[in-house]
């Protein structure tokens, strides 16, 4: 089953558009955790097990693991655990890779073979050849940055580029990926919840393509606006990510149960607007 097939099945089976972000900050973990590798793995495993029933996807952020000695080993163990215990829930490795073709080949091997992810986030800035090794793995997902959630997104992403008529760079990215790069139907885009009007424009450009939506919760994105502007005709099409609001719902012994409660609440809030 391809990433896109797995995702579409999950939208229906779990009745959920919630993507659970796994960004473990050791300084925020419950006090019981000490060792870096074991803390990263055990905490995220517990969160994944507690929230899986409410999730359409999991999204581990590679930097939170790679910053620590043996952290990448913990990430490997975590994704292997999710693939074994929750095989219906796709895993998106948030790595934002983008480099020349020969290096991109290695990054594709890293994401899909070393870590075993179903999809990976990518930066399209270097063009088609930098994406080609990922696109060639047509059973895996390529999730390209389009209009991100951070305040600096407008520095470059809204600059006008030549054309008839000229259009903002983020629209050119959406149009190019939808029309030229998505021949095998394995592409998706990252669109920040903090820019709901731009989200609507992107949805109109890309049709049914899945959109990964960061920025709900701590960054201030509005769930209702995201669902209204980003959903497809059947009420799906979105992976609305929440990390901190779920991961750190509690620092006590009941952290996993608190995370499950937070995930269920956000899943239900999203569904009210579908």
PDB file of C-alpha atoms in Angstrom:
ATOM      1  CA  UNK A   1       0.000   0.000   0.000  1.00  0.00           C
ATOM      2  CA  UNK A   2       1.347   3.428  -0.907  1.00  0.00           C
ATOM      3  CA  UNK A   3       1.619   6.323   1.537  1.00  0.00           C
ATOM      4  CA  UNK A   4      -1.332   8.112  -0.074  1.00  0.00           C
ATOM      5  CA  UNK A   5      -3.495   4.964   0.028  1.00  0.00           C
ATOM      6  CA  UNK A   6      -2.550   4.381   3.645  1.00  0.00           C
ATOM      7  CA  UNK A   7      -3.391   7.973   4.537  1.00  0.00           C
ATOM      8  CA  UNK A   8      -6.753   7.927   2.758  1.00  0.00           C
ATOM      9  CA  UNK A   9      -7.669   4.662   4.472  1.00  0.00           C
ATOM     10  CA  UNK A  10      -6.708   6.131   7.816  1.00  0.00           C
ATOM     11  CA  UNK A  11      -8.837   9.237   7.315  1.00  0.00           C
ATOM     12  CA  UNK A  12     -11.844   6.971   6.926  1.00  0.00           C
ATOM     13  CA  UNK A  13     -11.036   4.248   9.475  1.00  0.00           C
ATOM     14  CA  UNK A  14     -10.096   6.582  12.326  1.00  0.00           C
ATOM     15  CA  UNK A  15     -12.483   9.388  11.297  1.00  0.00           C
ATOM     16  CA  UNK A  16      -9.575  11.720  11.981  1.00  0.00           C
ATOM     17  CA  UNK A  17      -7.575  14.492  10.324  1.00  0.00           C
ATOM     18  CA  UNK A  18      -5.221  14.798  13.317  1.00  0.00           C
ATOM     19  CA  UNK A  19      -1.478  14.325  12.820  1.00  0.00           C
ATOM     20  CA  UNK A  20       0.383  13.817  16.099  1.00  0.00           C
ATOM     21  CA  UNK A  21       3.790  15.485  16.037  1.00  0.00           C
ATOM     22  CA  UNK A  22       6.559  13.736  17.955  1.00  0.00           C
ATOM     23  CA  UNK A  23       9.025  16.515  18.870  1.00  0.00           C
ATOM     24  CA  UNK A  24      10.467  15.403  22.226  1.00  0.00           C
ATOM     25  CA  UNK A  25      12.204  18.232  24.110  1.00  0.00           C
ATOM     26  CA  UNK A  26      14.139  16.597  26.945  1.00  0.00           C
ATOM     27  CA  UNK A  27      13.748  19.706  29.111  1.00  0.00           C
ATOM     28  CA  UNK A  28       9.965  19.308  29.022  1.00  0.00           C
ATOM     29  CA  UNK A  29       9.682  15.584  29.616  1.00  0.00           C
ATOM     30  CA  UNK A  30       8.351  14.208  32.911  1.00  0.00           C
ATOM     31  CA  UNK A  31      11.009  14.100  35.630  1.00  0.00           C
ATOM     32  CA  UNK A  32      11.150  10.294  35.607  1.00  0.00           C
ATOM     33  CA  UNK A  33      13.154  10.376  32.345  1.00  0.00           C
ATOM     34  CA  UNK A  34      16.956  10.592  32.616  1.00  0.00           C
ATOM     35  CA  UNK A  35      18.873   8.783  29.856  1.00  0.00           C
ATOM     36  CA  UNK A  36      18.696  10.549  26.487  1.00  0.00           C
ATOM     37  CA  UNK A  37      18.104   7.625  24.129  1.00  0.00           C
ATOM     38  CA  UNK A  38      15.761   5.747  26.431  1.00  0.00           C
ATOM     39  CA  UNK A  39      13.871   8.919  27.314  1.00  0.00           C
ATOM     40  CA  UNK A  40      13.375   9.889  23.681  1.00  0.00           C
ATOM     41  CA  UNK A  41      12.191   6.426  22.719  1.00  0.00           C
ATOM     42  CA  UNK A  42      10.098   5.558  25.753  1.00  0.00           C
ATOM     43  CA  UNK A  43       8.321   8.900  26.007  1.00  0.00           C
ATOM     44  CA  UNK A  44       7.442   9.007  22.299  1.00  0.00           C
ATOM     45  CA  UNK A  45       6.452   5.329  22.270  1.00  0.00           C
ATOM     46  CA  UNK A  46       4.061   5.939  25.148  1.00  0.00           C
ATOM     47  CA  UNK A  47       2.599   9.004  23.428  1.00  0.00           C
ATOM     48  CA  UNK A  48       2.197   7.109  20.140  1.00  0.00           C
ATOM     49  CA  UNK A  49       0.510   4.145  21.812  1.00  0.00           C
ATOM     50  CA  UNK A  50      -1.862   6.418  23.736  1.00  0.00           C
ATOM     51  CA  UNK A  51      -2.851   8.604  20.774  1.00  0.00           C
ATOM     52  CA  UNK A  52      -2.798   6.162  17.842  1.00  0.00           C
ATOM     53  CA  UNK A  53      -6.552   5.611  17.859  1.00  0.00           C
ATOM     54  CA  UNK A  54      -7.099   9.340  17.283  1.00  0.00           C
ATOM     55  CA  UNK A  55      -4.348   9.918  14.694  1.00  0.00           C
ATOM     56  CA  UNK A  56      -4.368   9.900  10.904  1.00  0.00           C
ATOM     57  CA  UNK A  57      -0.546  10.143  10.951  1.00  0.00           C
ATOM     58  CA  UNK A  58       2.503  10.536  13.175  1.00  0.00           C
ATOM     59  CA  UNK A  59       5.205  13.090  12.394  1.00  0.00           C
ATOM     60  CA  UNK A  60       8.520  12.700  14.265  1.00  0.00           C
ATOM     61  CA  UNK A  61      10.835  15.702  13.874  1.00  0.00           C
ATOM     62  CA  UNK A  62      14.352  14.430  13.196  1.00  0.00           C
ATOM     63  CA  UNK A  63      16.178  17.331  14.896  1.00  0.00           C
ATOM     64  CA  UNK A  64      14.777  16.473  18.322  1.00  0.00           C
ATOM     65  CA  UNK A  65      16.427  13.070  18.013  1.00  0.00           C
ATOM     66  CA  UNK A  66      19.606  13.869  16.052  1.00  0.00           C
ATOM     67  CA  UNK A  67      20.595  16.572  18.561  1.00  0.00           C
ATOM     68  CA  UNK A  68      21.397  13.892  21.146  1.00  0.00           C
ATOM     69  CA  UNK A  69      23.918  11.087  21.334  1.00  0.00           C
ATOM     70  CA  UNK A  70      22.183   7.907  20.147  1.00  0.00           C
ATOM     71  CA  UNK A  71      19.114   9.962  19.327  1.00  0.00           C
ATOM     72  CA  UNK A  72      18.868   8.659  15.783  1.00  0.00           C
ATOM     73  CA  UNK A  73      18.917   5.118  17.142  1.00  0.00           C
ATOM     74  CA  UNK A  74      15.945   6.102  19.303  1.00  0.00           C
ATOM     75  CA  UNK A  75      14.172   7.443  16.209  1.00  0.00           C
ATOM     76  CA  UNK A  76      14.780   4.184  14.361  1.00  0.00           C
ATOM     77  CA  UNK A  77      13.364   2.225  17.283  1.00  0.00           C
ATOM     78  CA  UNK A  78      10.369   4.547  17.525  1.00  0.00           C
ATOM     79  CA  UNK A  79       9.374   4.293  13.865  1.00  0.00           C
ATOM     80  CA  UNK A  80       9.915   0.529  13.937  1.00  0.00           C
ATOM     81  CA  UNK A  81       7.616   0.353  16.966  1.00  0.00           C
ATOM     82  CA  UNK A  82       4.905   2.436  15.265  1.00  0.00           C
ATOM     83  CA  UNK A  83       5.163   0.381  12.074  1.00  0.00           C
ATOM     84  CA  UNK A  84       4.781  -2.808  14.100  1.00  0.00           C
ATOM     85  CA  UNK A  85       2.189  -1.788  16.692  1.00  0.00           C
ATOM     86  CA  UNK A  86       0.168   0.660  14.573  1.00  0.00           C
ATOM     87  CA  UNK A  87       0.743  -0.383  10.953  1.00  0.00           C
ATOM     88  CA  UNK A  88      -2.331   1.473   9.692  1.00  0.00           C
ATOM     89  CA  UNK A  89      -0.996   4.870  10.826  1.00  0.00           C
ATOM     90  CA  UNK A  90       1.481   6.407   8.348  1.00  0.00           C
ATOM     91  CA  UNK A  91       4.706   7.966   9.629  1.00  0.00           C
ATOM     92  CA  UNK A  92       5.963  11.224   8.114  1.00  0.00           C
ATOM     93  CA  UNK A  93       9.617  11.948   8.869  1.00  0.00           C
ATOM     94  CA  UNK A  94       9.905  15.713   9.304  1.00  0.00           C
ATOM     95  CA  UNK A  95      13.409  16.337   7.935  1.00  0.00           C
ATOM     96  CA  UNK A  96      12.872  19.044   5.270  1.00  0.00           C
ATOM     97  CA  UNK A  97      15.579  17.612   3.026  1.00  0.00           C
ATOM     98  CA  UNK A  98      16.696  19.225  -0.225  1.00  0.00           C
ATOM     99  CA  UNK A  99      20.082  18.877  -1.926  1.00  0.00           C
ATOM    100  CA  UNK A 100      21.786  17.987  -5.201  1.00  0.00           C
ATOM    101  CA  UNK A 101      20.757  14.694  -6.777  1.00  0.00           C
ATOM    102  CA  UNK A 102      23.551  12.440  -5.507  1.00  0.00           C
ATOM    103  CA  UNK A 103      23.131  13.694  -1.949  1.00  0.00           C
ATOM    104  CA  UNK A 104      19.353  13.521  -2.228  1.00  0.00           C
ATOM    105  CA  UNK A 105      19.718   9.835  -3.099  1.00  0.00           C
ATOM    106  CA  UNK A 106      21.359   9.302   0.265  1.00  0.00           C
ATOM    107  CA  UNK A 107      18.706  11.310   2.076  1.00  0.00           C
ATOM    108  CA  UNK A 108      15.998   9.208   0.411  1.00  0.00           C
ATOM    109  CA  UNK A 109      17.737   6.053   1.597  1.00  0.00           C
ATOM    110  CA  UNK A 110      17.980   7.553   5.086  1.00  0.00           C
ATOM    111  CA  UNK A 111      14.271   8.410   5.287  1.00  0.00           C
ATOM    112  CA  UNK A 112      12.771   5.340   3.705  1.00  0.00           C
ATOM    113  CA  UNK A 113      15.253   2.527   4.369  1.00  0.00           C
ATOM    114  CA  UNK A 114      17.210   3.510   7.461  1.00  0.00           C
ATOM    115  CA  UNK A 115      14.275   5.036   9.333  1.00  0.00           C
ATOM    116  CA  UNK A 116      11.424   3.224   7.597  1.00  0.00           C
ATOM    117  CA  UNK A 117       9.180   6.281   7.186  1.00  0.00           C
ATOM    118  CA  UNK A 118       6.177   6.277   4.861  1.00  0.00           C
ATOM    119  CA  UNK A 119       6.820   9.897   3.823  1.00  0.00           C
ATOM    120  CA  UNK A 120       9.298  12.710   4.349  1.00  0.00           C
ATOM    121  CA  UNK A 121       9.085  16.502   4.313  1.00  0.00           C
ATOM    122  CA  UNK A 122      11.150  18.153   1.584  1.00  0.00           C
ATOM    123  CA  UNK A 123      12.320  21.629   0.569  1.00  0.00           C
ATOM    124  CA  UNK A 124      11.677  22.255  -3.159  1.00  0.00           C
ATOM    125  CA  UNK A 125      14.013  25.281  -3.382  1.00  0.00           C
ATOM    126  CA  UNK A 126      16.714  23.458  -5.373  1.00  0.00           C
ATOM    127  CA  UNK A 127      14.302  22.233  -8.037  1.00  0.00           C
ATOM    128  CA  UNK A 128      13.122  19.011  -9.633  1.00  0.00           C
ATOM    129  CA  UNK A 129      16.463  17.186  -9.721  1.00  0.00           C
ATOM    130  CA  UNK A 130      16.816  17.552  -5.943  1.00  0.00           C
ATOM    131  CA  UNK A 131      13.378  15.952  -5.499  1.00  0.00           C
ATOM    132  CA  UNK A 132      13.730  13.228  -8.142  1.00  0.00           C
ATOM    133  CA  UNK A 133      15.257  10.528  -5.885  1.00  0.00           C
ATOM    134  CA  UNK A 134      12.324  10.915  -3.492  1.00  0.00           C
ATOM    135  CA  UNK A 135       9.671  11.100  -6.201  1.00  0.00           C
ATOM    136  CA  UNK A 136      11.060   7.903  -7.722  1.00  0.00           C
ATOM    137  CA  UNK A 137      10.086   6.017  -4.560  1.00  0.00           C
ATOM    138  CA  UNK A 138       6.496   6.247  -5.702  1.00  0.00           C
ATOM    139  CA  UNK A 139       5.112   4.135  -2.881  1.00  0.00           C
ATOM    140  CA  UNK A 140       6.395   6.747  -0.408  1.00  0.00           C
ATOM    141  CA  UNK A 141       5.168  10.277   0.183  1.00  0.00           C
ATOM    142  CA  UNK A 142       6.952  13.525  -0.735  1.00  0.00           C
ATOM    143  CA  UNK A 143       5.624  16.377   1.408  1.00  0.00           C
ATOM    144  CA  UNK A 144       6.960  19.663   0.031  1.00  0.00           C
ATOM    145  CA  UNK A 145       7.161  22.984   1.849  1.00  0.00           C
ATOM    146  CA  UNK A 146       4.788  25.446   0.192  1.00  0.00           C
ATOM    147  CA  UNK A 147       3.599  28.198   2.555  1.00  0.00           C
ATOM    148  CA  UNK A 148       4.956  27.566   6.042  1.00  0.00           C
ATOM    149  CA  UNK A 149       3.521  28.595   9.419  1.00  0.00           C
ATOM    150  CA  UNK A 150       6.400  30.705  10.758  1.00  0.00           C
ATOM    151  CA  UNK A 151       6.298  34.552  10.753  1.00  0.00           C
ATOM    152  CA  UNK A 152       9.185  34.725   8.278  1.00  0.00           C
ATOM    153  CA  UNK A 153       7.254  32.734   5.676  1.00  0.00           C
ATOM    154  CA  UNK A 154       6.423  35.960   3.854  1.00  0.00           C
ATOM    155  CA  UNK A 155      10.086  36.934   3.418  1.00  0.00           C
ATOM    156  CA  UNK A 156      10.385  34.798   0.284  1.00  0.00           C
ATOM    157  CA  UNK A 157       7.276  32.676  -0.175  1.00  0.00           C
ATOM    158  CA  UNK A 158       5.052  35.596  -1.192  1.00  0.00           C
ATOM    159  CA  UNK A 159       7.504  37.279  -3.584  1.00  0.00           C
ATOM    160  CA  UNK A 160       6.082  37.608  -7.093  1.00  0.00           C
ATOM    161  CA  UNK A 161       7.648  35.460  -9.805  1.00  0.00           C
ATOM    162  CA  UNK A 162       7.393  36.025 -13.560  1.00  0.00           C
ATOM    163  CA  UNK A 163       4.475  34.558 -15.455  1.00  0.00           C
ATOM    164  CA  UNK A 164       1.224  35.458 -17.190  1.00  0.00           C
ATOM    165  CA  UNK A 165       0.080  36.773 -14.834  1.00  0.00           C
ATOM    166  CA  UNK A 166       2.857  36.960 -12.194  1.00  0.00           C
ATOM    167  CA  UNK A 167       2.088  35.000  -9.047  1.00  0.00           C
ATOM    168  CA  UNK A 168       3.552  34.586  -5.540  1.00  0.00           C
ATOM    169  CA  UNK A 169       6.284  31.984  -5.195  1.00  0.00           C
ATOM    170  CA  UNK A 170       4.159  29.741  -2.960  1.00  0.00           C
ATOM    171  CA  UNK A 171       1.494  29.546  -5.663  1.00  0.00           C
ATOM    172  CA  UNK A 172       4.118  28.675  -8.300  1.00  0.00           C
ATOM    173  CA  UNK A 173       5.405  25.906  -6.006  1.00  0.00           C
ATOM    174  CA  UNK A 174       1.888  24.518  -5.522  1.00  0.00           C
ATOM    175  CA  UNK A 175       1.124  24.664  -9.245  1.00  0.00           C
ATOM    176  CA  UNK A 176       4.437  23.126 -10.312  1.00  0.00           C
ATOM    177  CA  UNK A 177       4.235  20.239  -7.864  1.00  0.00           C
ATOM    178  CA  UNK A 178       0.571  19.537  -8.641  1.00  0.00           C
ATOM    179  CA  UNK A 179       0.972  19.711 -12.417  1.00  0.00           C
ATOM    180  CA  UNK A 180       4.543  18.529 -13.070  1.00  0.00           C
ATOM    181  CA  UNK A 181       6.009  16.642 -10.119  1.00  0.00           C
ATOM    182  CA  UNK A 182       3.022  14.568  -9.028  1.00  0.00           C
ATOM    183  CA  UNK A 183       2.883  12.136 -11.942  1.00  0.00           C
ATOM    184  CA  UNK A 184       2.748   9.153  -9.575  1.00  0.00           C
ATOM    185  CA  UNK A 185       0.341  10.792  -7.154  1.00  0.00           C
ATOM    186  CA  UNK A 186       2.726  10.639  -4.189  1.00  0.00           C
ATOM    187  CA  UNK A 187       3.052  14.362  -3.404  1.00  0.00           C
ATOM    188  CA  UNK A 188       1.623  16.485  -0.603  1.00  0.00           C
ATOM    189  CA  UNK A 189       2.278  20.041   0.574  1.00  0.00           C
ATOM    190  CA  UNK A 190       3.055  21.762   3.877  1.00  0.00           C
ATOM    191  CA  UNK A 191       0.776  24.758   4.439  1.00  0.00           C
ATOM    192  CA  UNK A 192       0.737  26.664   7.718  1.00  0.00           C
ATOM    193  CA  UNK A 193      -2.469  27.009   9.721  1.00  0.00           C
ATOM    194  CA  UNK A 194      -1.451  30.597  10.467  1.00  0.00           C
ATOM    195  CA  UNK A 195      -2.165  31.604   6.833  1.00  0.00           C
ATOM    196  CA  UNK A 196      -5.756  30.436   6.213  1.00  0.00           C
ATOM    197  CA  UNK A 197      -6.406  32.614   3.154  1.00  0.00           C
ATOM    198  CA  UNK A 198      -3.282  31.304   1.446  1.00  0.00           C
ATOM    199  CA  UNK A 199      -4.428  27.799   2.381  1.00  0.00           C
ATOM    200  CA  UNK A 200      -7.661  28.352   0.450  1.00  0.00           C
ATOM    201  CA  UNK A 201      -5.740  29.511  -2.607  1.00  0.00           C
ATOM    202  CA  UNK A 202      -3.475  26.470  -2.452  1.00  0.00           C
ATOM    203  CA  UNK A 203      -6.412  24.077  -2.106  1.00  0.00           C
ATOM    204  CA  UNK A 204      -7.970  25.594  -5.225  1.00  0.00           C
ATOM    205  CA  UNK A 205      -4.698  25.059  -7.126  1.00  0.00           C
ATOM    206  CA  UNK A 206      -3.894  21.480  -6.083  1.00  0.00           C
ATOM    207  CA  UNK A 207      -7.333  19.870  -5.996  1.00  0.00           C
ATOM    208  CA  UNK A 208      -7.402  16.673  -3.905  1.00  0.00           C
ATOM    209  CA  UNK A 209      -3.699  16.649  -2.972  1.00  0.00           C
ATOM    210  CA  UNK A 210      -3.144  16.036   0.774  1.00  0.00           C
ATOM    211  CA  UNK A 211      -1.983  19.008   2.833  1.00  0.00           C
ATOM    212  CA  UNK A 212       0.062  18.801   6.037  1.00  0.00           C
ATOM    213  CA  UNK A 213      -0.952  21.667   8.313  1.00  0.00           C
ATOM    214  CA  UNK A 214       1.401  22.761  11.127  1.00  0.00           C
ATOM    215  CA  UNK A 215       0.685  25.776  13.295  1.00  0.00           C
ATOM    216  CA  UNK A 216      -2.462  24.780  15.196  1.00  0.00           C
ATOM    217  CA  UNK A 217      -2.174  25.248  18.955  1.00  0.00           C
ATOM    218  CA  UNK A 218       1.019  26.893  20.224  1.00  0.00           C
ATOM    219  CA  UNK A 219       1.500  28.881  16.982  1.00  0.00           C
ATOM    220  CA  UNK A 220      -2.050  30.217  17.056  1.00  0.00           C
ATOM    221  CA  UNK A 221      -3.627  28.676  13.953  1.00  0.00           C
ATOM    222  CA  UNK A 222      -7.444  28.557  13.945  1.00  0.00           C
ATOM    223  CA  UNK A 223      -8.910  25.066  13.509  1.00  0.00           C
ATOM    224  CA  UNK A 224     -12.206  26.214  12.036  1.00  0.00           C
ATOM    225  CA  UNK A 225     -10.512  28.372   9.392  1.00  0.00           C
ATOM    226  CA  UNK A 226      -8.114  25.561   8.498  1.00  0.00           C
ATOM    227  CA  UNK A 227     -10.867  23.007   7.986  1.00  0.00           C
ATOM    228  CA  UNK A 228     -13.131  25.434   6.123  1.00  0.00           C
ATOM    229  CA  UNK A 229     -10.389  26.562   3.725  1.00  0.00           C
ATOM    230  CA  UNK A 230      -8.396  23.358   3.388  1.00  0.00           C
ATOM    231  CA  UNK A 231     -10.721  20.348   3.365  1.00  0.00           C
ATOM    232  CA  UNK A 232     -11.597  18.520   0.172  1.00  0.00           C
ATOM    233  CA  UNK A 233     -15.170  17.911  -0.993  1.00  0.00           C
ATOM    234  CA  UNK A 234     -15.415  14.703   1.046  1.00  0.00           C
ATOM    235  CA  UNK A 235     -14.276  16.432   4.249  1.00  0.00           C
ATOM    236  CA  UNK A 236     -10.745  14.984   4.250  1.00  0.00           C
ATOM    237  CA  UNK A 237      -7.513  16.090   2.519  1.00  0.00           C
ATOM    238  CA  UNK A 238      -5.801  17.412   5.656  1.00  0.00           C
ATOM    239  CA  UNK A 239      -3.224  16.262   8.203  1.00  0.00           C
ATOM    240  CA  UNK A 240      -3.616  18.880  10.939  1.00  0.00           C
ATOM    241  CA  UNK A 241      -0.549  18.632  13.123  1.00  0.00           C
ATOM    242  CA  UNK A 242      -0.301  19.224  16.847  1.00  0.00           C
ATOM    243  CA  UNK A 243       2.888  18.565  18.780  1.00  0.00           C
ATOM    244  CA  UNK A 244       3.354  20.530  21.999  1.00  0.00           C
ATOM    245  CA  UNK A 245      -0.334  20.652  22.919  1.00  0.00           C
ATOM    246  CA  UNK A 246      -0.444  16.851  22.963  1.00  0.00           C
ATOM    247  CA  UNK A 247       3.083  15.892  24.032  1.00  0.00           C
ATOM    248  CA  UNK A 248       3.181  18.127  27.084  1.00  0.00           C
ATOM    249  CA  UNK A 249      -0.435  17.939  28.216  1.00  0.00           C
ATOM    250  CA  UNK A 250       0.981  16.731  31.551  1.00  0.00           C
ATOM    251  CA  UNK A 251       4.432  16.279  33.133  1.00  0.00           C
ATOM    252  CA  UNK A 252       3.072  13.902  35.739  1.00  0.00           C
ATOM    253  CA  UNK A 253       2.894  10.114  35.772  1.00  0.00           C
ATOM    254  CA  UNK A 254      -0.280  10.257  33.709  1.00  0.00           C
ATOM    255  CA  UNK A 255       1.379  12.027  30.787  1.00  0.00           C
ATOM    256  CA  UNK A 256       0.299   9.421  28.226  1.00  0.00           C
ATOM    257  CA  UNK A 257      -3.332   9.496  29.343  1.00  0.00           C
ATOM    258  CA  UNK A 258      -3.289  13.307  29.276  1.00  0.00           C
ATOM    259  CA  UNK A 259      -1.864  13.216  25.749  1.00  0.00           C
ATOM    260  CA  UNK A 260      -4.637  10.850  24.678  1.00  0.00           C
ATOM    261  CA  UNK A 261      -7.244  13.200  26.134  1.00  0.00           C
ATOM    262  CA  UNK A 262      -5.709  16.170  24.318  1.00  0.00           C
ATOM    263  CA  UNK A 263      -5.554  14.238  21.041  1.00  0.00           C
ATOM    264  CA  UNK A 264      -9.151  13.099  21.325  1.00  0.00           C
ATOM    265  CA  UNK A 265     -10.322  16.622  22.123  1.00  0.00           C
ATOM    266  CA  UNK A 266      -8.514  18.122  19.137  1.00  0.00           C
ATOM    267  CA  UNK A 267      -9.686  15.315  16.830  1.00  0.00           C
ATOM    268  CA  UNK A 268     -13.274  15.976  17.903  1.00  0.00           C
ATOM    269  CA  UNK A 269     -12.865  19.762  17.489  1.00  0.00           C
ATOM    270  CA  UNK A 270     -11.570  19.267  13.963  1.00  0.00           C
ATOM    271  CA  UNK A 271     -14.430  16.930  13.126  1.00  0.00           C
ATOM    272  CA  UNK A 272     -17.037  19.457  14.246  1.00  0.00           C
ATOM    273  CA  UNK A 273     -16.022  21.694  11.337  1.00  0.00           C
ATOM    274  CA  UNK A 274     -15.827  19.000   8.664  1.00  0.00           C
TER     275      UNK A 274
END
